[in-house]
Amino acid sequence: MALVKRAVALLTVMTLMLEVIHAAMYKVGDSAGWTTIGKIDYKQWSATKTFQVGDIILFEYNAQFHNVMRVTHAMYKACNTSAPLATYTTGNDSINIKTRGHHFFFCGVPGHCQAGQKVDINVLRRDGMAPTPSAASSVPSPPVPSAKVPGPAQSNAMPLKALKSPFGNIGLAMAVLATLVINFA
Ligand SMILES: *[C@@H]1O[C@H](CO)[C@@H](O)[C@H](O)[C@H]1NC(C)=O
Ligand SMILES: *[C@@H]1O[C@H](CO)[C@@H](O)[C@H](O)[C@H]1NC(C)=O
């Protein structure tokens, strides 16, 4: 019975943690913004950031002279503006990063991408975690709870920890908790 209470408490703590974690906003190019002036090294800018799912990427620029196109890796490399995945033109575009991996952007005005107005927002995949396109993957993963459960629960939780859950870490955490409740209720 004590363990069930412990499991419920753990679930409550996890829920609270998820609410506390919130997204960051990154303005591309910092104070310079999105421009060809000053030869800003957007690759360097991007390399110094640790992007996470849920972050907002803000492109601030003069909409008379620039725009933002989201493109594939091949288009990014070739500065190919013919078929962008998305185009933004307001001059103050905030883009919500919803998945891990690379997100490629450049300015679609002729010559600007070639001049270096391009940026790769890379949300790193964490070690040992399968990338999942499900809704669960858009939530930052909580610590694996099995490590915090003392006593006999450990032996039940450990094999689950090794599994790659199709529902991400949240699903895995739920599975661990369900196992605890079933075994000790
Ligand atoms: C640009 O991309 C389009 C669509 O993917 C493709 O058809 C075209 O051949 C590409 N152009 C160049 C110059 O790579
Ligand atoms: C651009 O939008 C952000 C929030 O989306 C806001 O904080 C900022 O003041 C805006 N900048 C301009 C120049 O409108």
XYZ file of N, CA and C and ligand atoms in Angstrom, residues 72 74-75 78-83, ligand 1:
41
model
N 14.006 21.743 -47.362
C 14.651 20.448 -47.094
C 16.166 20.635 -47.057
N 18.400 19.179 -48.920
C 18.927 19.308 -50.289
C 18.760 20.740 -50.804
N 17.588 21.313 -50.555
C 17.339 22.692 -50.986
C 18.243 23.657 -50.237
N 21.740 23.572 -51.635
C 21.822 24.144 -52.987
C 21.274 25.570 -53.063
N 20.764 26.097 -51.936
C 20.081 27.403 -51.947
C 18.986 27.410 -53.020
N 18.265 26.336 -53.089
C 17.210 26.165 -54.084
C 15.877 26.681 -53.518
N 15.395 27.786 -54.086
C 14.202 28.458 -53.550
C 12.918 28.074 -54.280
N 12.998 27.085 -55.183
C 11.856 26.824 -56.070
C 10.639 26.188 -55.394
N 10.854 25.408 -54.342
C 9.710 24.730 -53.724
C 9.843 24.655 -52.201
C 15.267 22.758 -57.027
O 14.308 21.942 -56.382
C 13.283 21.497 -57.249
C 12.238 20.794 -56.401
O 12.805 19.879 -55.510
C 13.889 20.621 -58.311
O 12.889 20.162 -59.188
C 14.950 21.409 -59.097
O 15.592 20.571 -59.997
C 15.957 22.011 -58.139
N 16.831 22.907 -58.870
C 18.164 22.871 -58.728
C 18.924 23.891 -59.528
O 18.747 22.081 -58.006
